[in-house]
Short mmCIF file of C-alpha atoms in Angstrom, two decimals:
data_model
loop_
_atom_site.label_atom_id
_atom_site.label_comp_id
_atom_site.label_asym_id
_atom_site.label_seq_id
_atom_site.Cartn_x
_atom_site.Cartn_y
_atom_site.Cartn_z
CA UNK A 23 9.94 -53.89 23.50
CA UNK A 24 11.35 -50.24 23.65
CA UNK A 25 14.39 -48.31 23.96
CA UNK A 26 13.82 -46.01 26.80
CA UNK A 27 15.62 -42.72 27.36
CA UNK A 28 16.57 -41.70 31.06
CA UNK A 29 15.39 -37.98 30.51
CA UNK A 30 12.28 -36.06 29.14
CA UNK A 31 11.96 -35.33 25.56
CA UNK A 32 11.67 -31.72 25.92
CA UNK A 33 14.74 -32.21 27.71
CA UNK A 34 16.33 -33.86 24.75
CA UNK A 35 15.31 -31.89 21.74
CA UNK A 36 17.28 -28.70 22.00
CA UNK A 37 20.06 -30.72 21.59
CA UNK A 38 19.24 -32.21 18.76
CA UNK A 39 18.30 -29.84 15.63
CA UNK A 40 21.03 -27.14 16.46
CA UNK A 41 23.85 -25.96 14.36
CA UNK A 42 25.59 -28.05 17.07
CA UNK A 43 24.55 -31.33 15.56
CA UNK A 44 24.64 -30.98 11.70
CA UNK A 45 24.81 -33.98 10.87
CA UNK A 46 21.66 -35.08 12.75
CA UNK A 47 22.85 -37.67 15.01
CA UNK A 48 19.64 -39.05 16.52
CA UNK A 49 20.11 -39.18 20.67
CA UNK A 50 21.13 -42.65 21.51
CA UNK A 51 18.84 -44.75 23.90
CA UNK A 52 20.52 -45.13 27.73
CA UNK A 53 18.84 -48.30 27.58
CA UNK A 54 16.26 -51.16 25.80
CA UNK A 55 13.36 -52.60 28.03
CA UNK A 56 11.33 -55.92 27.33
CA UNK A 57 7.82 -55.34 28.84
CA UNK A 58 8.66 -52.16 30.53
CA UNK A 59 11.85 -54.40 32.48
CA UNK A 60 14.52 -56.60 31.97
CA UNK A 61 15.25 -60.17 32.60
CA UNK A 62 11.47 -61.25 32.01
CA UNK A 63 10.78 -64.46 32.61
CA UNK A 64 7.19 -65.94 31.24
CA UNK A 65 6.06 -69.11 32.84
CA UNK A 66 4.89 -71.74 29.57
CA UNK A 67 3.57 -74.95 30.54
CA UNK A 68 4.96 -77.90 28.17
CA UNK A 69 3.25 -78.84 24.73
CA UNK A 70 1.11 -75.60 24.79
CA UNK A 71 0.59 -73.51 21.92
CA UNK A 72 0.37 -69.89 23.02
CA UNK A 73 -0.02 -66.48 20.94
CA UNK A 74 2.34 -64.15 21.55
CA UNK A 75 1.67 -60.47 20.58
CA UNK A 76 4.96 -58.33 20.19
CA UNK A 77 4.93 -54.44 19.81
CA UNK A 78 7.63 -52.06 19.58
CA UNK A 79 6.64 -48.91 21.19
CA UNK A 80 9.87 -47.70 20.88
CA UNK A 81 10.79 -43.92 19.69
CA UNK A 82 13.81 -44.59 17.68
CA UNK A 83 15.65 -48.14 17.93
CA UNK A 84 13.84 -51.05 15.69
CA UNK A 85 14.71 -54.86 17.46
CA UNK A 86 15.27 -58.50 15.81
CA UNK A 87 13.48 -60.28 18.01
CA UNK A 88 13.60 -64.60 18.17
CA UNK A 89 13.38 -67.32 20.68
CA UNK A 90 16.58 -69.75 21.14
CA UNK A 91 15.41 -73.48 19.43
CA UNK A 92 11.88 -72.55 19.00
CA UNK A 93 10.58 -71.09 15.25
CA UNK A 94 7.27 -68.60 15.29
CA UNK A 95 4.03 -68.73 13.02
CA UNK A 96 3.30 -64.82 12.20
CA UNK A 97 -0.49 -65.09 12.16
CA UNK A 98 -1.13 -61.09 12.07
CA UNK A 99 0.79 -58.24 11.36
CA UNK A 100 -0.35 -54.49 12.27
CA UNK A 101 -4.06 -56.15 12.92
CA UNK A 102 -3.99 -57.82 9.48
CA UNK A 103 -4.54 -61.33 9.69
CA UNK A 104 -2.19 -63.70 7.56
CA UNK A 105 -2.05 -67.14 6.66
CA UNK A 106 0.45 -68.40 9.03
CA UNK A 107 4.17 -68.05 7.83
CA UNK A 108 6.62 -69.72 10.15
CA UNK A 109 9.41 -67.55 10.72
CA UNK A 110 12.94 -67.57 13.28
CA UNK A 111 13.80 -63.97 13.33
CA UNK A 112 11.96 -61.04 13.04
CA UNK A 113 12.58 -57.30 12.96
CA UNK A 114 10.34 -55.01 13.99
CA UNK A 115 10.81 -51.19 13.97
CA UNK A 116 9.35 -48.35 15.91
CA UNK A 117 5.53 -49.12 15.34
CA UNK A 118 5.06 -52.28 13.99
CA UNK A 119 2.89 -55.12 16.02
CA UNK A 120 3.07 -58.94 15.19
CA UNK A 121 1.11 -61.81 16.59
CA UNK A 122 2.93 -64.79 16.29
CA UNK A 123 2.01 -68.98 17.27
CA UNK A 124 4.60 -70.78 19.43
CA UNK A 125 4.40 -74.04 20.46
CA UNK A 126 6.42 -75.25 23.22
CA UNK A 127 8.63 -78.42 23.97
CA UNK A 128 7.57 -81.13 25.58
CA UNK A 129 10.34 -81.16 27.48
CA UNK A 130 10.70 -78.80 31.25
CA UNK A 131 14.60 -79.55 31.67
CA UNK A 132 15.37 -76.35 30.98
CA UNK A 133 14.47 -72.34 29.69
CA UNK A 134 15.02 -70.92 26.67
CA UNK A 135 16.16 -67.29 25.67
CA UNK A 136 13.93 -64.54 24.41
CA UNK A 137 16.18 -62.39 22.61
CA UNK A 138 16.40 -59.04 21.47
CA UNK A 139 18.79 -57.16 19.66
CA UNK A 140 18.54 -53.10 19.36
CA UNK A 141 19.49 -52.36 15.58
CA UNK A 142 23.29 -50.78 16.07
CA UNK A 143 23.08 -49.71 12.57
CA UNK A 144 20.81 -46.82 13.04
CA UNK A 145 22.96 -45.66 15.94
CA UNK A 146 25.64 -42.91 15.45
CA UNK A 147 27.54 -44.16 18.24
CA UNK A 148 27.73 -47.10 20.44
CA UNK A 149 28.25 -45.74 24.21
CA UNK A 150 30.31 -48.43 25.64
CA UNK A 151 28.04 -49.09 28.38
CA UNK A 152 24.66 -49.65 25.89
CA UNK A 153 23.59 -52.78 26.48
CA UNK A 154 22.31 -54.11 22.92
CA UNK A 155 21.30 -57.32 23.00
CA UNK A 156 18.69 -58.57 26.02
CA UNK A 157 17.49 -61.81 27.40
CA UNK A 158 14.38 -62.60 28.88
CA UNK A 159 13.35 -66.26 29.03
CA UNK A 160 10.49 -69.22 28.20
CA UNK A 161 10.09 -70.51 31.65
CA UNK A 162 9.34 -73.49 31.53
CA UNK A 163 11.20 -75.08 34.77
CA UNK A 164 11.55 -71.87 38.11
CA UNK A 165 14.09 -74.72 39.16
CA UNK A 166 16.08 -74.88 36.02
CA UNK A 167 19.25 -72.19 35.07
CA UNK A 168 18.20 -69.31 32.82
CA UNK A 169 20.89 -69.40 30.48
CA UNK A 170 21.93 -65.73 28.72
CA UNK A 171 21.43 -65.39 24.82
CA UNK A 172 24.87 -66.40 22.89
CA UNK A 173 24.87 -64.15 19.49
CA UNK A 174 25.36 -66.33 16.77
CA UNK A 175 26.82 -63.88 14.68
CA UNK A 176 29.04 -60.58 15.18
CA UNK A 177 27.17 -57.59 13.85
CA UNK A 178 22.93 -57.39 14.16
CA UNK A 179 23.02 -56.67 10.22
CA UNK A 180 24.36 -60.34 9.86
CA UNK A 181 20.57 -61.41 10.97
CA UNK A 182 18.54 -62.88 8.63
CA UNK A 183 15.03 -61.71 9.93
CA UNK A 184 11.63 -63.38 7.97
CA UNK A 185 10.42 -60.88 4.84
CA UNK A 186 7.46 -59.22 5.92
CA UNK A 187 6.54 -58.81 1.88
CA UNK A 188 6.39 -62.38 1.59
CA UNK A 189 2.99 -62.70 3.94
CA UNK A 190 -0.32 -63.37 2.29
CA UNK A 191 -3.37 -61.54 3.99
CA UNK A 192 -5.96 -64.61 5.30
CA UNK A 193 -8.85 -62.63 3.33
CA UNK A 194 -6.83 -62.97 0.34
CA UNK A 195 -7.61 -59.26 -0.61
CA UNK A 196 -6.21 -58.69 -4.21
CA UNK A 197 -4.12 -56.23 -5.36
CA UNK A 198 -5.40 -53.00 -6.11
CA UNK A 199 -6.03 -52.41 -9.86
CA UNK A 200 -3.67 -49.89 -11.79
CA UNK A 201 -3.96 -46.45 -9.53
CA UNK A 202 -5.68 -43.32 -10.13
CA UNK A 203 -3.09 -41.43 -8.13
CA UNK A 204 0.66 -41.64 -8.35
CA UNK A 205 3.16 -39.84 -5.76
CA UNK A 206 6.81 -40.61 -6.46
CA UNK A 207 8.69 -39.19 -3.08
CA UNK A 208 12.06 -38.80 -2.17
CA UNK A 209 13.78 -38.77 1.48
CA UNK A 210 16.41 -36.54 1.93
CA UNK A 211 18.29 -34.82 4.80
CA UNK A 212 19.37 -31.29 4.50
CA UNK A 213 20.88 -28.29 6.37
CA UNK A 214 19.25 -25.37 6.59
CA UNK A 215 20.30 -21.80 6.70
CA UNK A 216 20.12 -21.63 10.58
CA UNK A 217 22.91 -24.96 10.44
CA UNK A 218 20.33 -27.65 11.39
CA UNK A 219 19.74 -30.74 9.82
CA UNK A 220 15.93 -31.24 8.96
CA UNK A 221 14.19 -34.01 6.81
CA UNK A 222 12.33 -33.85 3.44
CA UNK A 223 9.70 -35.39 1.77
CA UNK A 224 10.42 -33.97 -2.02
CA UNK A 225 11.99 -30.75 -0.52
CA UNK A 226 9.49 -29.73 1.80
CA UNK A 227 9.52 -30.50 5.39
CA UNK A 228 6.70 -30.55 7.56
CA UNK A 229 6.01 -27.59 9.06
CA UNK A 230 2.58 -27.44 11.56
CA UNK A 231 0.13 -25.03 10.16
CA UNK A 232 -1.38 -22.09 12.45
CA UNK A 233 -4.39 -23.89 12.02
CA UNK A 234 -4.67 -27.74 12.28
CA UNK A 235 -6.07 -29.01 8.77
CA UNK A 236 -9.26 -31.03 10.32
CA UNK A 237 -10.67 -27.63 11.23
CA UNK A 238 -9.37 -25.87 8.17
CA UNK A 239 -11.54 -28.84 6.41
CA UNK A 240 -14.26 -28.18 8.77
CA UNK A 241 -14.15 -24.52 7.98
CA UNK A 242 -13.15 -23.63 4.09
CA UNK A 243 -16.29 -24.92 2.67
CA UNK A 244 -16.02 -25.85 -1.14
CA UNK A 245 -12.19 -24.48 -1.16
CA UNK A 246 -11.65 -27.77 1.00
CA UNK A 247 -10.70 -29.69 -2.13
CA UNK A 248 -8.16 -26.68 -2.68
CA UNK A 249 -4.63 -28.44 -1.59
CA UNK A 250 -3.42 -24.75 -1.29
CA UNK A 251 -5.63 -23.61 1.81
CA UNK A 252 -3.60 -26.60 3.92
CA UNK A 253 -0.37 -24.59 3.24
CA UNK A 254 2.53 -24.35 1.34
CA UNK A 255 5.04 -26.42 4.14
CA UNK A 256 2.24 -28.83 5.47
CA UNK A 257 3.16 -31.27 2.06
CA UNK A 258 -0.88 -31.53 1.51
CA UNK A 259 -2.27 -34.04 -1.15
CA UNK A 260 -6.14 -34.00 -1.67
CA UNK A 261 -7.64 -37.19 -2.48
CA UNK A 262 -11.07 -38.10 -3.95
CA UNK A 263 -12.85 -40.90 -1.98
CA UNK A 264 -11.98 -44.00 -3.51
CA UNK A 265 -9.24 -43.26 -5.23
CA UNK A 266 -6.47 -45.46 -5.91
CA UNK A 267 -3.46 -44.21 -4.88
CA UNK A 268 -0.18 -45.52 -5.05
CA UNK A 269 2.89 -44.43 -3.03
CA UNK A 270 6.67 -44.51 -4.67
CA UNK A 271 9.25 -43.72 -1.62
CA UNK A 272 12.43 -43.18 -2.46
CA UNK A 273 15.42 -42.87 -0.29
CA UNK A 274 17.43 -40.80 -0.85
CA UNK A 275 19.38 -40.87 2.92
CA UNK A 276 21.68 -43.72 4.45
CA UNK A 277 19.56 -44.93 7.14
CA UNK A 278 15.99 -46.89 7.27
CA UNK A 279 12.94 -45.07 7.81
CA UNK A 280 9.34 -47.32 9.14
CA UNK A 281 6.83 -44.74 7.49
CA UNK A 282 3.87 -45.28 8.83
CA UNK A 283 0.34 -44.14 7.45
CA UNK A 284 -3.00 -43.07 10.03
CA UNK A 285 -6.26 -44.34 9.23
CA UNK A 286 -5.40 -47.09 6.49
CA UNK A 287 -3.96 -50.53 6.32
CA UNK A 288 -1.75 -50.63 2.98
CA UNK A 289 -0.96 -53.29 0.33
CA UNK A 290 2.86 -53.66 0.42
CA UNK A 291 3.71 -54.65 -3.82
CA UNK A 292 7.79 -53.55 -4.26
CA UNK A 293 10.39 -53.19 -1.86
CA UNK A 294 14.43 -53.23 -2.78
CA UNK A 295 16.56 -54.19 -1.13
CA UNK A 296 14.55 -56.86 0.59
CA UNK A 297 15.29 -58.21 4.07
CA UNK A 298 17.97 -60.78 3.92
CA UNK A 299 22.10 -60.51 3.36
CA UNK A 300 21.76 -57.87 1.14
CA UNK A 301 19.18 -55.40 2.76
CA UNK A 302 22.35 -53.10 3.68
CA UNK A 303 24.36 -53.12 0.45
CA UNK A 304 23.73 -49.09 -0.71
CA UNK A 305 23.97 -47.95 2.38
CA UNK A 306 27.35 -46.22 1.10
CA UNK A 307 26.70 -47.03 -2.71
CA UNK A 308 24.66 -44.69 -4.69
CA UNK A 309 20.97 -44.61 -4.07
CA UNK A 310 18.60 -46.93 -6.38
CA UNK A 311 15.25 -45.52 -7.24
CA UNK A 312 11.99 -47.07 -8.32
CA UNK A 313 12.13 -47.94 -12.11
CA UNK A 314 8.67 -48.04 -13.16
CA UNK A 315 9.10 -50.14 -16.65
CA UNK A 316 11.57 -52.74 -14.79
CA UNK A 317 10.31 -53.45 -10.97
CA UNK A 318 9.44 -56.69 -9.65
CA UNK A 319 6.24 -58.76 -10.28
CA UNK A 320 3.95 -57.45 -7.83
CA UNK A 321 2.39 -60.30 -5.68
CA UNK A 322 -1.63 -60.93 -6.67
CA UNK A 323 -2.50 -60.66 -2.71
CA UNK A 324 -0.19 -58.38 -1.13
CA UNK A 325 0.11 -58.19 2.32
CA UNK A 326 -0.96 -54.91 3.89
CA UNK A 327 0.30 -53.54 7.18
CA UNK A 328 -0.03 -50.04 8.39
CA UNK A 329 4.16 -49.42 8.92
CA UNK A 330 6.77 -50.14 6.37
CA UNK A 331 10.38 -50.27 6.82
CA UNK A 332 11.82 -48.14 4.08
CA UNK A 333 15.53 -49.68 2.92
CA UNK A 334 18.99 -47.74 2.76
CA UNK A 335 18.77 -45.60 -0.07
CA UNK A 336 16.75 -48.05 -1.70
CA UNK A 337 12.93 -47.69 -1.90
CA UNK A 338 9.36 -49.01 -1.54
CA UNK A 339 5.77 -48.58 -3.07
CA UNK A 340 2.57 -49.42 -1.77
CA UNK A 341 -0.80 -48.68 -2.42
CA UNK A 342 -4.43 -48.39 -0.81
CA UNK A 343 -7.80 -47.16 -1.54
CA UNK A 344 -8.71 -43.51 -0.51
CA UNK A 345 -12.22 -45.15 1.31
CA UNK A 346 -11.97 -43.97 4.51
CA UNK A 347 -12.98 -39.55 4.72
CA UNK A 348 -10.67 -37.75 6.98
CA UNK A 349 -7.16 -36.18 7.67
CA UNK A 350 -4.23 -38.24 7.48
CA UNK A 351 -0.45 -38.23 8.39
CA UNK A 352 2.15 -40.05 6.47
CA UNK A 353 5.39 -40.12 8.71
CA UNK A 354 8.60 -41.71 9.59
CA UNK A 355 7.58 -43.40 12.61
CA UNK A 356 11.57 -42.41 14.29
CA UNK A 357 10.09 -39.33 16.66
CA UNK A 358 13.17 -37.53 15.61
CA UNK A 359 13.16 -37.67 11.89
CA UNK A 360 9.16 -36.73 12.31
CA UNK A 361 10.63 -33.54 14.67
CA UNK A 362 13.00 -32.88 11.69
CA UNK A 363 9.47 -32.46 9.06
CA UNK A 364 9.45 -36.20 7.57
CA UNK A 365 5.74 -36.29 7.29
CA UNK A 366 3.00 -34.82 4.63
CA UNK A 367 -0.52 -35.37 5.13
CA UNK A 368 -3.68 -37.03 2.88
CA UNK A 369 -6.64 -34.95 2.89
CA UNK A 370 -8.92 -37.52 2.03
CA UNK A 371 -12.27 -36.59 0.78
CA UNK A 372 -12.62 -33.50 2.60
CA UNK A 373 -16.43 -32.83 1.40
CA UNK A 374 -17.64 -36.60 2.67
CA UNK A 375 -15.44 -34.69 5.81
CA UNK A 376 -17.70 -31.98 6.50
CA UNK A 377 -20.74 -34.20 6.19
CA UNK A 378 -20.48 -36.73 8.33
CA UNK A 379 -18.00 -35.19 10.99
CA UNK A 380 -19.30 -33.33 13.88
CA UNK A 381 -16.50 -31.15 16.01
CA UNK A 382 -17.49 -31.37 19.37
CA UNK A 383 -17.57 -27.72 21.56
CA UNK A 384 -15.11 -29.30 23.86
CA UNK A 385 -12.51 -29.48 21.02
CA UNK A 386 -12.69 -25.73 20.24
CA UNK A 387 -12.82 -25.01 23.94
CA UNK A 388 -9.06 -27.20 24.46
CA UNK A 389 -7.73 -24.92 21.28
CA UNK A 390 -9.17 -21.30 22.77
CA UNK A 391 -7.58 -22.48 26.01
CA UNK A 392 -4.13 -23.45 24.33
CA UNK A 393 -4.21 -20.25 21.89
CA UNK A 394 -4.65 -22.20 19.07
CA UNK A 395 -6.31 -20.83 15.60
CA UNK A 396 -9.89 -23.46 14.88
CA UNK A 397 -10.79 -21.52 11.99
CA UNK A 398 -9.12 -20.41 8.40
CA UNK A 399 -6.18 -21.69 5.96
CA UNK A 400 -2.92 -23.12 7.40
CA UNK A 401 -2.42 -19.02 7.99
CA UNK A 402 -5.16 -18.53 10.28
CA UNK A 403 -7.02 -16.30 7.58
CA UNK A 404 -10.37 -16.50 7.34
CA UNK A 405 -11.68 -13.56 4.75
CA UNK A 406 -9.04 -15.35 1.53
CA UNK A 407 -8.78 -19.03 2.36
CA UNK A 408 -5.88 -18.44 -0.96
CA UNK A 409 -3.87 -15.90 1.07
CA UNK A 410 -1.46 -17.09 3.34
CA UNK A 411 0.07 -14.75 4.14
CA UNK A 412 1.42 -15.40 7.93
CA UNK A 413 1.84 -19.02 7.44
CA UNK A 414 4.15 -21.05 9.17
CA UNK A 415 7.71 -21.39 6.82
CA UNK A 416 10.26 -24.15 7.27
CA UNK A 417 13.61 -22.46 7.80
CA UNK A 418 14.96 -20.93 4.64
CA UNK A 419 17.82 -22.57 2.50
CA UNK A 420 21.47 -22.29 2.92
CA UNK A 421 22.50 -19.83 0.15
CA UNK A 422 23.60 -21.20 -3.06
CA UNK A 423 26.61 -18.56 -2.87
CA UNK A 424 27.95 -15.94 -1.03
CA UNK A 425 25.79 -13.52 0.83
CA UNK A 426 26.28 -9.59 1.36
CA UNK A 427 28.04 -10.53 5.08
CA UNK A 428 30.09 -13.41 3.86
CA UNK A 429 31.63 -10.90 0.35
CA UNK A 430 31.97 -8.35 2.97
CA UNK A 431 34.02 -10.93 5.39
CA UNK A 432 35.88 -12.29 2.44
CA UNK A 433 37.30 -8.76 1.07
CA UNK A 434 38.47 -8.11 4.39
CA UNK A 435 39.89 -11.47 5.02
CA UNK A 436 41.69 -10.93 1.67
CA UNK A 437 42.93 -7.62 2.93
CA UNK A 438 44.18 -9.07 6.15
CA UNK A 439 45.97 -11.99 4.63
CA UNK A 440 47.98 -9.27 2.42
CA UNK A 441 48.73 -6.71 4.54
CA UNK A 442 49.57 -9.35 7.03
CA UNK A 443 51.98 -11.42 4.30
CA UNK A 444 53.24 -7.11 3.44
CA UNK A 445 54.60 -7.21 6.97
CA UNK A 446 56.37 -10.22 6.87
CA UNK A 447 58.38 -9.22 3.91
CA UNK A 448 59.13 -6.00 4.92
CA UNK A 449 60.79 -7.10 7.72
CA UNK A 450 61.98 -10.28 6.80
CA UNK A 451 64.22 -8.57 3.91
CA UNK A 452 65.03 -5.10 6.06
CA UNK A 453 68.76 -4.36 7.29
CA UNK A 454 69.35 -7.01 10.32
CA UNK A 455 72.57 -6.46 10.78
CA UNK A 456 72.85 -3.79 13.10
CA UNK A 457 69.57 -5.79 14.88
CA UNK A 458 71.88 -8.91 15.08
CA UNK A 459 74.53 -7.12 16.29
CA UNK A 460 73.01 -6.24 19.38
CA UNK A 461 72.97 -9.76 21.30
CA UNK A 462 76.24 -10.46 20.41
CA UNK A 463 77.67 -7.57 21.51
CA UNK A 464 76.15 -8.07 24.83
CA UNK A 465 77.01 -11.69 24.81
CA UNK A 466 80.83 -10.68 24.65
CA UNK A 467 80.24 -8.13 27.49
CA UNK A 468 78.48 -10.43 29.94
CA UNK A 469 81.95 -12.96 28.97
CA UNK A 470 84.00 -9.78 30.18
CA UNK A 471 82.36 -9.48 33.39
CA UNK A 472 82.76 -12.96 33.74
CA UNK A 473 86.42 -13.09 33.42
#
């Protein structure tokens, strides 16, 4: 499943973080496909049990997805497998893969609704002709009517999708002892001093380095363990293989976010809201951040995943072990909140790195081609892996107060608005009478030509 926009991307994005849009409405979809179509009909023979495998490769839009009089058995989630967890509903944002069990009726007398419905919350507006909700259907007669989908209730956010927290992994892995890292984090959305919105991660949005951070790994010998060499605007964290490390996300913005972490699968212990009625209820409330002394009992095998669905300014924390050497992003998995900087990046064990990776020529011969920097800090410098000078800023800040240009444009919008209300009184409380005399005068003469 996917929303699918009619034009390019590059087509798309100039229109999106400009001083024209500051409050960062994401582009709206022209449209939501179910295996690349619509109206999809998948022939089921009766009584069979049959594994489906549902994806959404969408860029934005996450789906509820269920299938009218039949209940699912989620047997895997992000290729974790779980002990199977029957579930109606699910809802599955940008990223996220489940493999559920369905078993079918005995019965061929008629076809049954695959439904889908595009999450209108995270949509700015609705263009009247957006088609939300699809149907696709079990086909289990070619004879039989394929009925459409009847919603059950009136808003998507009424859904009562199954709570992916509540899974157990099959291999019964148990929760990670107390960690040996701690990153609390906090989403925000902010204008910047050129009057687009961009994304945060704890005030710093992701800006690309001059050179990528594999190759400054590959290059800055011991200073590799050095966070600073990856940049000031990259949000770096070095980790130490096998570290613990445990991930507080706060939001601190009105609309869900499925973060989604490369190269690790990770244990899922506190979320708030959770799915269900109430998964919505600070959207326009005050944000609610983690309280580390009063939280939840984490679950004793927590189900891991590799994309999590971060709650209206509510929050999450997971945690995984830092066992697996190499360079990787932490992101919202919305393409457009990642274009606005939501992302930082693990460098995890970047010595174990250099040792067992191997570069090969044809990489460095792509990044010569494209112009691209292989060696050196985020800044491309090579002699002082600590300078960086030349590195790649996120815009600057709005001012906190006035600027030289805006005291100069206030003084003489002062002086305007004075000399301007001068003018008015002068005149307004001059002589008039010889000025009002004038029309009337000339009204009585045009009466004596008249007569």
């Amino acid at each position: 499943m996917t929303d699918w926009y009619h034009e390019l991307t590059q087509e798309i994005a100039p229109t999106f973080i400009t001083v024209d849009n500051p409050t960062g409405a994401e582009p709206i979809p022209d449209s939501f496909l179910f295996n690349d179509t619509l109206n999809t009909k998948i022939p089921v023979e009766a009584g069979k049990t049959y594994l489906l495998r549902l994806i959404n490769i969408g860029a934005f839009v996450a789906q509820y997805f269920y299938i009218e009089d039949h209940t699912m058995r989620i047997v895997e989630i992000d290729g974790i497998y779980t002990d199977a967890a029957e579930a109606d509903i699910l809802y599955i944002s940008a990223a996220q893969r489940y493999s559920v069990l369905v078993t079918m009726k005995n019965s061929t007398e008629k076809n049954y609704p695959i439904v889908t419905v595009a999450d209108s919350v995270l949509l700015d507006t609705i263009p009247s002709d957006l088609k939300l909700n699809q149907t696709n259907w079990l086909e289990y007669n070619s004879s039989a009517s394929f009925p459409q989908a009847v919603m059950t209730v009136s808003d998507c956010s009424d859904l009562n999708p199954y709570d992916d927290m509540s899974l157990v992994p099959y291999d019964k892995m148990p929760l990670l002892e107390d960690p040996d890292v701690s990153l609390e984090l906090t989403v925000t959305m902010q204008v910047l001093d050129n009057g687009a919105d961009y994304a945060f991660l704890n005030d710093i949005s992701y800006t690309k380095p001059k050179v990528p951070a594999l190759y400054t790994v590959m290059s800055a010998g011991s200073l590799a363990t050095d966070a600073t060499v990856y940049g000031d605007y990259t949000h770096s964290v070095v980790l130490d293989e096998d570290q613990v490390v445990e991930i507080i996300l706060n939001n601190g913005d009105t609309g869900t976010h499925p973060f989604h972490l490369h190269g690790h699968a990770f244990q899922m212990i506190d979320r708030f809201p959770s799915y269900g009625a109430h998964f919505y209820d600070y959207a326009d409330g005050d944000p609610v951040t983690y309280n580390a002394s009063n939280h939840s009992t984490f679950p004793a095998y927590p189900a891991r995943r590799d994309t999590f669905v971060l709650p209206p300014q509510g929050y999450f924390v997971i945690r995984f072990k830092a066992d697996n050497p190499g360079v990787w992003f932490f992101h919202c998995h919305i393409d457009w909140h990642l274009a606005q900087g939501l992302a930082m990046v693990f460098i995890e064990a970047p010595l174990a790195i250099q040792e067992r990776v191997t570069i090969p020529q044809q990489h460095y011969d792509v990044c010569e081609a494209a112009g691209i920097a292989y060696e050196g800090n985020a800044a491309a410098n090579t002699e002082d892996y600590t300078d960086l000078s030349g590195q790649n800023k996120q815009i600057a800040w709005l001012p906190g107060g006035f600027t030289a240009r805006g005291i100069v444009a206030l003084v003489f919008s002062c002086v305007s608005a004075f000399l301007g209300m001068g003018m008015i009184a002068f005149y307004g409380l001059s002589d008039i009478k010889k000025g009002a005399q004038g029309p009337i005068a000339l009204r009585e003469e045009v009466r004596e030509h008249a007569d």
